[in-house]
Coordinates of C-alpha atoms in Angstrom, one line a residue:
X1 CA -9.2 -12.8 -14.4
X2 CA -6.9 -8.3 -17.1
X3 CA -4.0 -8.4 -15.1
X4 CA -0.2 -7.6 -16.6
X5 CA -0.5 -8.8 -19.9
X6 CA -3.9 -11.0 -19.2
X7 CA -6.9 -11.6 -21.6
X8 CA -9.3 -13.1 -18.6
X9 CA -10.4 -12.4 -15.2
X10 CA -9.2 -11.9 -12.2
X11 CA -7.9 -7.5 -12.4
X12 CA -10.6 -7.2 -9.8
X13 CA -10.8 -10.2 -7.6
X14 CA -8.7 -9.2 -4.8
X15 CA -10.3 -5.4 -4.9
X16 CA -14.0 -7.0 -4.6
X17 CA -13.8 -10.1 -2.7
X18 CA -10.7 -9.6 -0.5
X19 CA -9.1 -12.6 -2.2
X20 CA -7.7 -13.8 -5.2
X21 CA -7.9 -17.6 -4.5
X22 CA -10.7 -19.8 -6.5
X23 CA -13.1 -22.1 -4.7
X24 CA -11.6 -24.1 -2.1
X25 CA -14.1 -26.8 -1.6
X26 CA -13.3 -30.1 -3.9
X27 CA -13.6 -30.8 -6.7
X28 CA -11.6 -27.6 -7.8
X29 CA -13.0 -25.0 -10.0
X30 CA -11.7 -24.9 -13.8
X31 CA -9.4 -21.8 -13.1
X32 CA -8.3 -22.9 -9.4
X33 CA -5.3 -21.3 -10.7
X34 CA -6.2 -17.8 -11.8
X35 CA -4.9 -16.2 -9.1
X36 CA -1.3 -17.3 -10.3
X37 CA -2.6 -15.8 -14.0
X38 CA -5.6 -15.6 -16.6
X39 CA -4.8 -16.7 -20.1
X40 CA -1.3 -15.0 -21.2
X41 CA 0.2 -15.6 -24.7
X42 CA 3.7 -15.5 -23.5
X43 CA 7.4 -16.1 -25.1
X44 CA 10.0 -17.0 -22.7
X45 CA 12.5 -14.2 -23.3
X46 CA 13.9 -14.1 -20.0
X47 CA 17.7 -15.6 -19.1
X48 CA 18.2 -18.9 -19.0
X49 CA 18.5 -21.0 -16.4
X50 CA 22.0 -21.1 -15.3
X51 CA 24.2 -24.6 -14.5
X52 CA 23.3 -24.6 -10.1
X53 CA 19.5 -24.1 -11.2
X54 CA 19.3 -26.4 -14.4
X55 CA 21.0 -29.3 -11.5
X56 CA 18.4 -28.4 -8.4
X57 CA 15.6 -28.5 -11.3
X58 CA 16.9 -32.3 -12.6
X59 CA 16.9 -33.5 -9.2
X60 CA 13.0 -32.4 -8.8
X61 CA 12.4 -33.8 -11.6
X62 CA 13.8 -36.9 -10.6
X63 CA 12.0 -37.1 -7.2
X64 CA 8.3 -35.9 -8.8
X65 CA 8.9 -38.7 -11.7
X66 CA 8.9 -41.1 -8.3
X67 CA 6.0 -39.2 -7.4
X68 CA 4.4 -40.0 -10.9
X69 CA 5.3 -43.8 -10.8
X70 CA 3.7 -43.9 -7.5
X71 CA 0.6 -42.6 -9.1
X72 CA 0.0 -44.9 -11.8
X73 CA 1.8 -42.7 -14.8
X74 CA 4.0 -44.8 -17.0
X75 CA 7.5 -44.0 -17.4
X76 CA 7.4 -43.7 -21.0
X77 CA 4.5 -41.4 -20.7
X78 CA 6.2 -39.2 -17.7
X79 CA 9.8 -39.1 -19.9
X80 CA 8.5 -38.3 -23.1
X81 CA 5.7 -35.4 -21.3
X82 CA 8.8 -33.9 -20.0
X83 CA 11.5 -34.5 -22.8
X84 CA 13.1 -31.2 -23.2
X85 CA 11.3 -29.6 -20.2
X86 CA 13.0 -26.9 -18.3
X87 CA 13.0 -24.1 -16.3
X88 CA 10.5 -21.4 -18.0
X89 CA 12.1 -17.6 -16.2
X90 CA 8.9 -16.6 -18.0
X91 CA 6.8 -18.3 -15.7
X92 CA 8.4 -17.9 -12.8
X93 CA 8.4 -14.0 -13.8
X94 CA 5.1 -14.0 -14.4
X95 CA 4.1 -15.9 -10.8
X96 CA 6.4 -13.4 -8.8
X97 CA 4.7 -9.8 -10.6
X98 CA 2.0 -8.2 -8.3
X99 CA 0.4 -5.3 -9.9
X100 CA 0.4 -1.9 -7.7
X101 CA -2.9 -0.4 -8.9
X102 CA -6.1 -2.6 -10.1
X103 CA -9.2 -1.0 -12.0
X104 CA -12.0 0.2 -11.2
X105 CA -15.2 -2.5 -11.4
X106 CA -16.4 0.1 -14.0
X107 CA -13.6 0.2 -16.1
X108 CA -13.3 -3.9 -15.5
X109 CA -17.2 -4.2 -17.3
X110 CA -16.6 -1.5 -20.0
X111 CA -14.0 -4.1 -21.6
X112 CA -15.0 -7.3 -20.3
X113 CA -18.3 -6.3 -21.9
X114 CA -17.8 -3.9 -24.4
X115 CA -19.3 -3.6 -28.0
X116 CA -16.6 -5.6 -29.6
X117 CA -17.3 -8.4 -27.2
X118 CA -20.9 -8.4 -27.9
X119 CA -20.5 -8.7 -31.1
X120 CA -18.6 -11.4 -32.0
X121 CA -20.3 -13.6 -28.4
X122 CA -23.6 -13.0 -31.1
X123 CA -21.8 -13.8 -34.2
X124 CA -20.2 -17.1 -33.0
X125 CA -23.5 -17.7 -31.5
X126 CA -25.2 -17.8 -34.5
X127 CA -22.0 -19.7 -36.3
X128 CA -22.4 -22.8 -33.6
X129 CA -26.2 -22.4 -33.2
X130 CA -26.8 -25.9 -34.0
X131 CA -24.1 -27.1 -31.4
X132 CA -25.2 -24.6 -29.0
X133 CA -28.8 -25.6 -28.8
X134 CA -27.7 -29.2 -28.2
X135 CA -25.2 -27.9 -25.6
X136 CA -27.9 -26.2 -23.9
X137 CA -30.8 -28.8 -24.7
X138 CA -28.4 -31.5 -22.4
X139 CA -27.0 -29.4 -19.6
X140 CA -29.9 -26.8 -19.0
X141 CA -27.3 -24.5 -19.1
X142 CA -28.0 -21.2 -21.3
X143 CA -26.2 -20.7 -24.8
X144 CA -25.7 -17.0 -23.6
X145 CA -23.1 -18.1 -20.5
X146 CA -21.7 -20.2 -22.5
X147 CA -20.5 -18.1 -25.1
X148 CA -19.9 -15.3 -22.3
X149 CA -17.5 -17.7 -20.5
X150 CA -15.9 -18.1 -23.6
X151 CA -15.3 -14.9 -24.7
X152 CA -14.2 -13.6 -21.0
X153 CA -11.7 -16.7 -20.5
X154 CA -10.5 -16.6 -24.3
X155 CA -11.8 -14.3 -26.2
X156 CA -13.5 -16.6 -27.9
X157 CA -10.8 -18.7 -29.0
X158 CA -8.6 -16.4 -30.0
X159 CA -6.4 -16.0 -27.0
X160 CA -5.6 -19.8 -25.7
X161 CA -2.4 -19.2 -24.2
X162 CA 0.8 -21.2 -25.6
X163 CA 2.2 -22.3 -23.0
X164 CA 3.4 -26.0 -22.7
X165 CA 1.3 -27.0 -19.3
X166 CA 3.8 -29.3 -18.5
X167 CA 6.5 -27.2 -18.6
X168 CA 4.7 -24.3 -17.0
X169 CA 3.6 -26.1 -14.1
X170 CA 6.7 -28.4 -13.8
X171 CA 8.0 -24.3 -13.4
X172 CA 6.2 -24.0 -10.6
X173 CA 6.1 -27.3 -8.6
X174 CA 10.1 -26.4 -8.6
X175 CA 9.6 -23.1 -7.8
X176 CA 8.0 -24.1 -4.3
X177 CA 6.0 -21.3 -3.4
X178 CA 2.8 -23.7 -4.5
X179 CA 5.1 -26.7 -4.9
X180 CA 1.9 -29.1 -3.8
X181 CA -1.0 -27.3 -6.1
X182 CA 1.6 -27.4 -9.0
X183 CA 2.2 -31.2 -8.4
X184 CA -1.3 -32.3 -8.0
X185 CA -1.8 -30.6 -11.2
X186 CA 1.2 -32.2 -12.9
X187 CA 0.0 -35.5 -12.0
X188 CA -3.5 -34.7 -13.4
X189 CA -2.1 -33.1 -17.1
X190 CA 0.3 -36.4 -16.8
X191 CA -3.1 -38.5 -16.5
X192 CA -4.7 -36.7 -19.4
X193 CA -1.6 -37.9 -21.4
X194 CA -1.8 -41.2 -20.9
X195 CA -5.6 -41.5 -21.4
X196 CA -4.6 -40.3 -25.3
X197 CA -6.8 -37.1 -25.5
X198 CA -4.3 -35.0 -25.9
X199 CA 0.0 -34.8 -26.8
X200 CA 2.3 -33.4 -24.5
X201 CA 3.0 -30.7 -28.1
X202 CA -0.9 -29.7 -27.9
X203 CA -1.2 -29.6 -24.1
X204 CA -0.8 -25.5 -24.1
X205 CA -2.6 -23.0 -22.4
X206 CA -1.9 -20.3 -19.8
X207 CA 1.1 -20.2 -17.8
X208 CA -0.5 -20.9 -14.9
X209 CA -2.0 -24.5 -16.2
X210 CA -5.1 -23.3 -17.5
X211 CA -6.4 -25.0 -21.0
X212 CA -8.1 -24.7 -23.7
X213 CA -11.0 -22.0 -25.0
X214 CA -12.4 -21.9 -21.5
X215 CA -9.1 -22.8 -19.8
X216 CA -9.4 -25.9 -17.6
X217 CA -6.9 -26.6 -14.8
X218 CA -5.9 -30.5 -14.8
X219 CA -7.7 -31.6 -12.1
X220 CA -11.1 -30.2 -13.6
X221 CA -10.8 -31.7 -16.7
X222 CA -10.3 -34.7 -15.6
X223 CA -13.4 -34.5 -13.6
X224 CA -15.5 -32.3 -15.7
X225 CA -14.5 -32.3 -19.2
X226 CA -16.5 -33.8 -22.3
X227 CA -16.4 -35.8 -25.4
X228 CA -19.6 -34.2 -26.8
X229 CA -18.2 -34.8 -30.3
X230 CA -18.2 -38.4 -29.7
X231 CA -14.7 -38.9 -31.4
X232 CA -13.8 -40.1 -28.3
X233 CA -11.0 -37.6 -27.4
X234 CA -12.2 -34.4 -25.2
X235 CA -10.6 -32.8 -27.0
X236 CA -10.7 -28.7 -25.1
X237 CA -7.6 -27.5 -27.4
X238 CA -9.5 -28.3 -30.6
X239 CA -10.2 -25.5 -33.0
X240 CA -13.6 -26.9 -32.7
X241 CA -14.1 -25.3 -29.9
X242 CA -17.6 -28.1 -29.2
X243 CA -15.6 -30.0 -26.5
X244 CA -14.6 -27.0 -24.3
X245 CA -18.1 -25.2 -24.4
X246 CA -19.9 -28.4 -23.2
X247 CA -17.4 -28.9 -20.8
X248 CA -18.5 -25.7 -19.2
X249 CA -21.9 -26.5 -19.3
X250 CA -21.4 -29.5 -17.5
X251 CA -19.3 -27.6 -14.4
X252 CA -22.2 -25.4 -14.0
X253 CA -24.7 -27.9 -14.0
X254 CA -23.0 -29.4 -11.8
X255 CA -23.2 -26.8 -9.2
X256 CA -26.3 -26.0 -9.6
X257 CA -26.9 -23.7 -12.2
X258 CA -30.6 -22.8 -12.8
X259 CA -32.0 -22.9 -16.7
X260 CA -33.5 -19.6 -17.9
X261 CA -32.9 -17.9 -14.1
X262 CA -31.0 -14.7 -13.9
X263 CA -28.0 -14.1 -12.1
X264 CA -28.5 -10.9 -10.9
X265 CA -31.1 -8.1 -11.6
X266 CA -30.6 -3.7 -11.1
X267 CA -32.7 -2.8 -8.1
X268 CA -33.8 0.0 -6.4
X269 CA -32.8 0.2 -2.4
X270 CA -35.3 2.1 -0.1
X271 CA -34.2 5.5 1.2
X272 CA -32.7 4.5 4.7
X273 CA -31.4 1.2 3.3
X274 CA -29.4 -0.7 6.2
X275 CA -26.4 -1.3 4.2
X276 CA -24.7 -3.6 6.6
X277 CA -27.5 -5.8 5.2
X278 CA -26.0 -5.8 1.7
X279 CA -23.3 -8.8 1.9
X280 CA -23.0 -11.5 -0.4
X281 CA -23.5 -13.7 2.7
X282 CA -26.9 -12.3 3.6
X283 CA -28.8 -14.9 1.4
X284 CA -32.5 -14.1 2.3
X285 CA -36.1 -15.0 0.4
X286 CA -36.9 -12.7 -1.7
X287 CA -40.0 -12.0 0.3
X288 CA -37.9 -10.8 3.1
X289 CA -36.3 -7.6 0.7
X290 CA -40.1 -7.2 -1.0
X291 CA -41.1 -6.3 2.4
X292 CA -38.4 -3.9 3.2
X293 CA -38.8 -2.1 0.1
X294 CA -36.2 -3.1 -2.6
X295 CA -37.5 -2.9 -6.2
X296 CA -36.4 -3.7 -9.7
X297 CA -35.0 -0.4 -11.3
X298 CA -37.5 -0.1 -13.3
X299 CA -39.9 0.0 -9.9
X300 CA -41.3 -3.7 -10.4
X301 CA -41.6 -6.2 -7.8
X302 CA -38.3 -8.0 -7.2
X303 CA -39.1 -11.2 -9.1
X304 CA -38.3 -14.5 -7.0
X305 CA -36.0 -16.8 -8.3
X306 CA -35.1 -18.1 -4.7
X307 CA -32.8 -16.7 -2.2
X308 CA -31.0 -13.4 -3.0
X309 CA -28.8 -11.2 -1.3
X310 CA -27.8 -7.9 -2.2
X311 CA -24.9 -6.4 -3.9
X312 CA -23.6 -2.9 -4.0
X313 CA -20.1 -3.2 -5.9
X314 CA -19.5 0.4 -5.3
X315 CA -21.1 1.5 -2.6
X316 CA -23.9 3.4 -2.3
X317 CA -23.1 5.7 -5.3
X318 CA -23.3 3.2 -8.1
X319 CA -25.5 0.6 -9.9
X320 CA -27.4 -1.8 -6.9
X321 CA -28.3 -5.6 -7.6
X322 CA -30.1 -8.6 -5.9
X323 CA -27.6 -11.2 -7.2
X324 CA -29.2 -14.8 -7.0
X325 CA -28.1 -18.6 -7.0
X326 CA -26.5 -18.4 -10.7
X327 CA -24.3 -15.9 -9.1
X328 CA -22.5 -18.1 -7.0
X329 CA -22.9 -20.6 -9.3
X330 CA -20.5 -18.4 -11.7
X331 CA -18.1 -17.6 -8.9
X332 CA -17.4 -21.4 -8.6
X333 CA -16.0 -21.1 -11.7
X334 CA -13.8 -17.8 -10.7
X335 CA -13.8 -17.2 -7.6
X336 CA -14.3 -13.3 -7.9
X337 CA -16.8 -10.9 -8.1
X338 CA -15.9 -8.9 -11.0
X339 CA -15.8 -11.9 -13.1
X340 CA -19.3 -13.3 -12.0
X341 CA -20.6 -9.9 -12.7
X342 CA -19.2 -9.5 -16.3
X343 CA -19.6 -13.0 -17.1
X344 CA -23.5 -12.3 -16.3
X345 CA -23.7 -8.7 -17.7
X346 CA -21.9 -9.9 -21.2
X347 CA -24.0 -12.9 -21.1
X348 CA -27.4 -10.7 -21.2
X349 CA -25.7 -8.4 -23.6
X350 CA -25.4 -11.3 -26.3
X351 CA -29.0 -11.9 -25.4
X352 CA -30.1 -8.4 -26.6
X353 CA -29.7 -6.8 -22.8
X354 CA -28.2 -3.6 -22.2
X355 CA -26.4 -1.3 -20.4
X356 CA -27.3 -0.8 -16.6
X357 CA -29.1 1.8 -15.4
X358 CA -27.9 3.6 -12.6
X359 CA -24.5 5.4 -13.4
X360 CA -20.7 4.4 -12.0
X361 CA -19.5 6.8 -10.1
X362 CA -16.4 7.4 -12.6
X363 CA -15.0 10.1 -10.8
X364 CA -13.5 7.9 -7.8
X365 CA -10.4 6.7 -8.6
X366 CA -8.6 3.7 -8.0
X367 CA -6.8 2.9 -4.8
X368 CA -3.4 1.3 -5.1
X369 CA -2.3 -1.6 -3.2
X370 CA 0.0 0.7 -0.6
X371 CA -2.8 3.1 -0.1
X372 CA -5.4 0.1 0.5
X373 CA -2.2 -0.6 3.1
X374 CA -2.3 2.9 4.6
X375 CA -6.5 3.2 4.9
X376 CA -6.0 -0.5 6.5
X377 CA -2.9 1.1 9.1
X378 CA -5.6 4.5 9.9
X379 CA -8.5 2.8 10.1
X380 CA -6.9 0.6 12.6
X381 CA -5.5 3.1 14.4
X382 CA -8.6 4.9 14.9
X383 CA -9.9 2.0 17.0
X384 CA -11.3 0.3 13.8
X385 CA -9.7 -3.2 13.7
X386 CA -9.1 -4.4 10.3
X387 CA -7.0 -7.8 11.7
X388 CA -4.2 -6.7 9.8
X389 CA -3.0 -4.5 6.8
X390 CA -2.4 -6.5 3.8
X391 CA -3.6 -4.4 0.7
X392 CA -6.7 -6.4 0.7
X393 CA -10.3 -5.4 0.5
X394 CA -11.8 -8.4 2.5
X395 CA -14.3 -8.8 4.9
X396 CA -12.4 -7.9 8.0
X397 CA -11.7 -4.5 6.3
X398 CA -15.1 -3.5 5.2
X399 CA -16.8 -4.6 8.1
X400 CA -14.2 -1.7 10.1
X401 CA -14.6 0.7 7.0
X402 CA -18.8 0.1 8.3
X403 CA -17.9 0.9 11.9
X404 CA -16.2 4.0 10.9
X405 CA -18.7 5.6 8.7
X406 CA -21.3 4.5 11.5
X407 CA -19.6 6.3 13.6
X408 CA -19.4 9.5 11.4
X409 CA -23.0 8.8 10.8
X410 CA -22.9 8.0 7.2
X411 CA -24.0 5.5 4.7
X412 CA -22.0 2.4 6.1
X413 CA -21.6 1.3 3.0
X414 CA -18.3 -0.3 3.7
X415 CA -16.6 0.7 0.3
X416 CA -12.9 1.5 0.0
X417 CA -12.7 4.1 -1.4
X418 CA -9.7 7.5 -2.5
X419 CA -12.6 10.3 -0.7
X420 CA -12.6 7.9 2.2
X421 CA -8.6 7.5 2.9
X422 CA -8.5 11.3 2.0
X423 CA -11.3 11.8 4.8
X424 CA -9.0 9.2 7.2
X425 CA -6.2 11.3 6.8
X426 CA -7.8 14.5 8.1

């Protein structure tokens, strides 16, 4: 997720897909939660709760251990999940921070993906080799993502958040302002407790719920996590870290992920490129951008791994990819752009890949949140409707950015970027 004091993935997501929220569709994606935070190793130094909050906070409690009952939970497992359990400031600081500027996707890859990373993803690849090959040899899911899932969510371990989950996302059921995610999670960590694989002392993560090495919410444990140890615990906040990596195995395979297939490859685009055409939507056969012209970088056929659409994550003026099934398939995970990108870019790093070829434009800077505001405000002014002016980049946004610069008679690119509000504010 990068953001504040975050280790993972989500700095980018609302810049590149116009949302921060994870896949909607059930079952719910291992970091459904990311867009309340990535893994952050937090103490709780804020002020306590005072005597009015610590009283509202019992009463929830009271009514959610109702809840619990209802559920199936037993009451010695809800009272001792939540003996000492109160109101983490921490958390509820944490959940209420919005970040004014995010990074560029450039500047996102370069650590997501840089040498350090690489480095050790190879290093504990060849540590666990055994237990990787066996990992891959059941799921048909390759070592490579595994490891890069792992280093981007955790670095590898080393950044697991500590967090009690039950106290960070008893925070923010009382909270309210996601009152019925945090619950539904709540009741799935209270489940996971009474099954025995875990104590309510090791149940840590990030503050936003998110467990273990490759930070599992709740709900997708429950559903997707794995005892490939056979001790009969799945056990995702073991040192080993066996349990977590085959647990995200199984959630890709489980959408579909496709064994030795890339997720995305560098292309060439023709000169006169409709770049309305180049929307993560626009799933075509590969045939269809063959006979328009698109090529590999390296001026190859595009290869065919099924339907691909293209991707152009900055513009015209930057590194160009047909991005194909495993793509999306990653994005289930975490739901954003940036992170399916540098999840598959670190991944073909470990694998001896390198750096793309085309260049970043590194020269365009940033835009922060209240100039995304005022380019949504011209634009719409103009005549160029973006439904609204929110500070995000979504779809709405860039398809008015496209109606602009095809009015101007430019590359309708749709990018946001700081020459185009400058240029809006001639």
């Amino acid at each position: 997720m990068f953001k504040r004091h975050y280790l993972s993935s989500l700095i980018l997501g609302t810049a590149l897909t116009g949302c921060a929220s994870h896949a909607t569709t059930a079952p719910s994606s291992p970091l459904e939660a990311a867009a309340l935070a990535p893994v952050a190793n937090t103490t709780d130094t804020a002020p306590a709760a005072n005597g009015a909050e610590l009283a509202d906070f019992n009463s929830w409690r009271q009514g959610f251990r109702s809840k619990a009952l209802a559920k199936g939970i037993k009451p010695a497992v809800f009272d001792r999940a939540f003996k000492g359990v109160t109101i983490s400031k921490q958390v509820i600081k944490l959940d209420g921070n919005q970040a004014e500027f995010t990074r560029q996707i450039w500047d996102y890859l370069d650590t997501a993906t840089s040498a350090t990373r690489v480095n050790t993803g190879r290093e504990k690849g060849q540590a666990l080799a055994s237990t990787l090959k066996a990992i891959e040899a059941r799921y048909q899911v390759d070592a490579s993502v595994v490891l890069s899932v792992w280093g981007m969510e955790t670095n590898y371990g080393s950044y697991r958040g500590n967090t009690s989950t039950i106290a960070g996302l008893a925070t923010l059921a009382f909270e309210g302002r996601r009152r019925d995610f945090a619950e539904q999670q709540l009741i799935a960590a209270l489940q996971i407790l009474q099954a025995g694989d875990v104590t309510p002392e090791r149940m840590r993560g990030s503050w936003a719920g998110a467990m273990g090495h490759t930070q599992f919410m709740p709900t997708s444990y429950l559903e997707y996590a794995q005892d490939f140890t056979g001790d009969g615990k799945r056990d995702i906040w073991s040192e080993d870290p066996t349990d977590a990596l085959a647990s995200t195995a199984a959630y890709l395979k489980r959408f579909g992920w496709q064994h030795k297939a890339p997720w995305g490859v560098e292309i060439t685009l023709p000169k006169n490129f409709d770049y309305t055409k180049a929307d993560q939507g626009n799933r075509q056969p590969v045939s269809v951008w063959q006979a328009q012209g698109v090529t590999t970088i390296g001026g190859q056929p595009l290869p065919d791994y099924g339907e691909a659409a293209i991707l152009v994550p900055a513009g015209a003026h930057g590194p160009t990819f047909a991005i194909f099934k495993n793509f999306y398939v990653i994005r289930r995970y975490n739901n954003a752009t940036s992170y399916a990108m540098a999840v598959g870019h670190l991944a073909d790093k470990i694998a001896g890949g390198g750096e793309f070829v085309a260049k970043w434009p590194r020269e365009e800077r940033a835009l922060s949140r209240n100039e995304k505001i005022e380019l949504q405000r011209i634009l719409t002014a103009k005549g160029f409707s973006t439904q609204g002016a929110d500070g995000v980049i979504g779809p709405n946004t860039i398809s008015a950015i496209r109606a602009y610069q095809q009015s101007r008679k430019q590359v309708a690119d749709g990018y946001a970027s700081a020459s185009l509000l400058e240029q809006l504010k001639k």
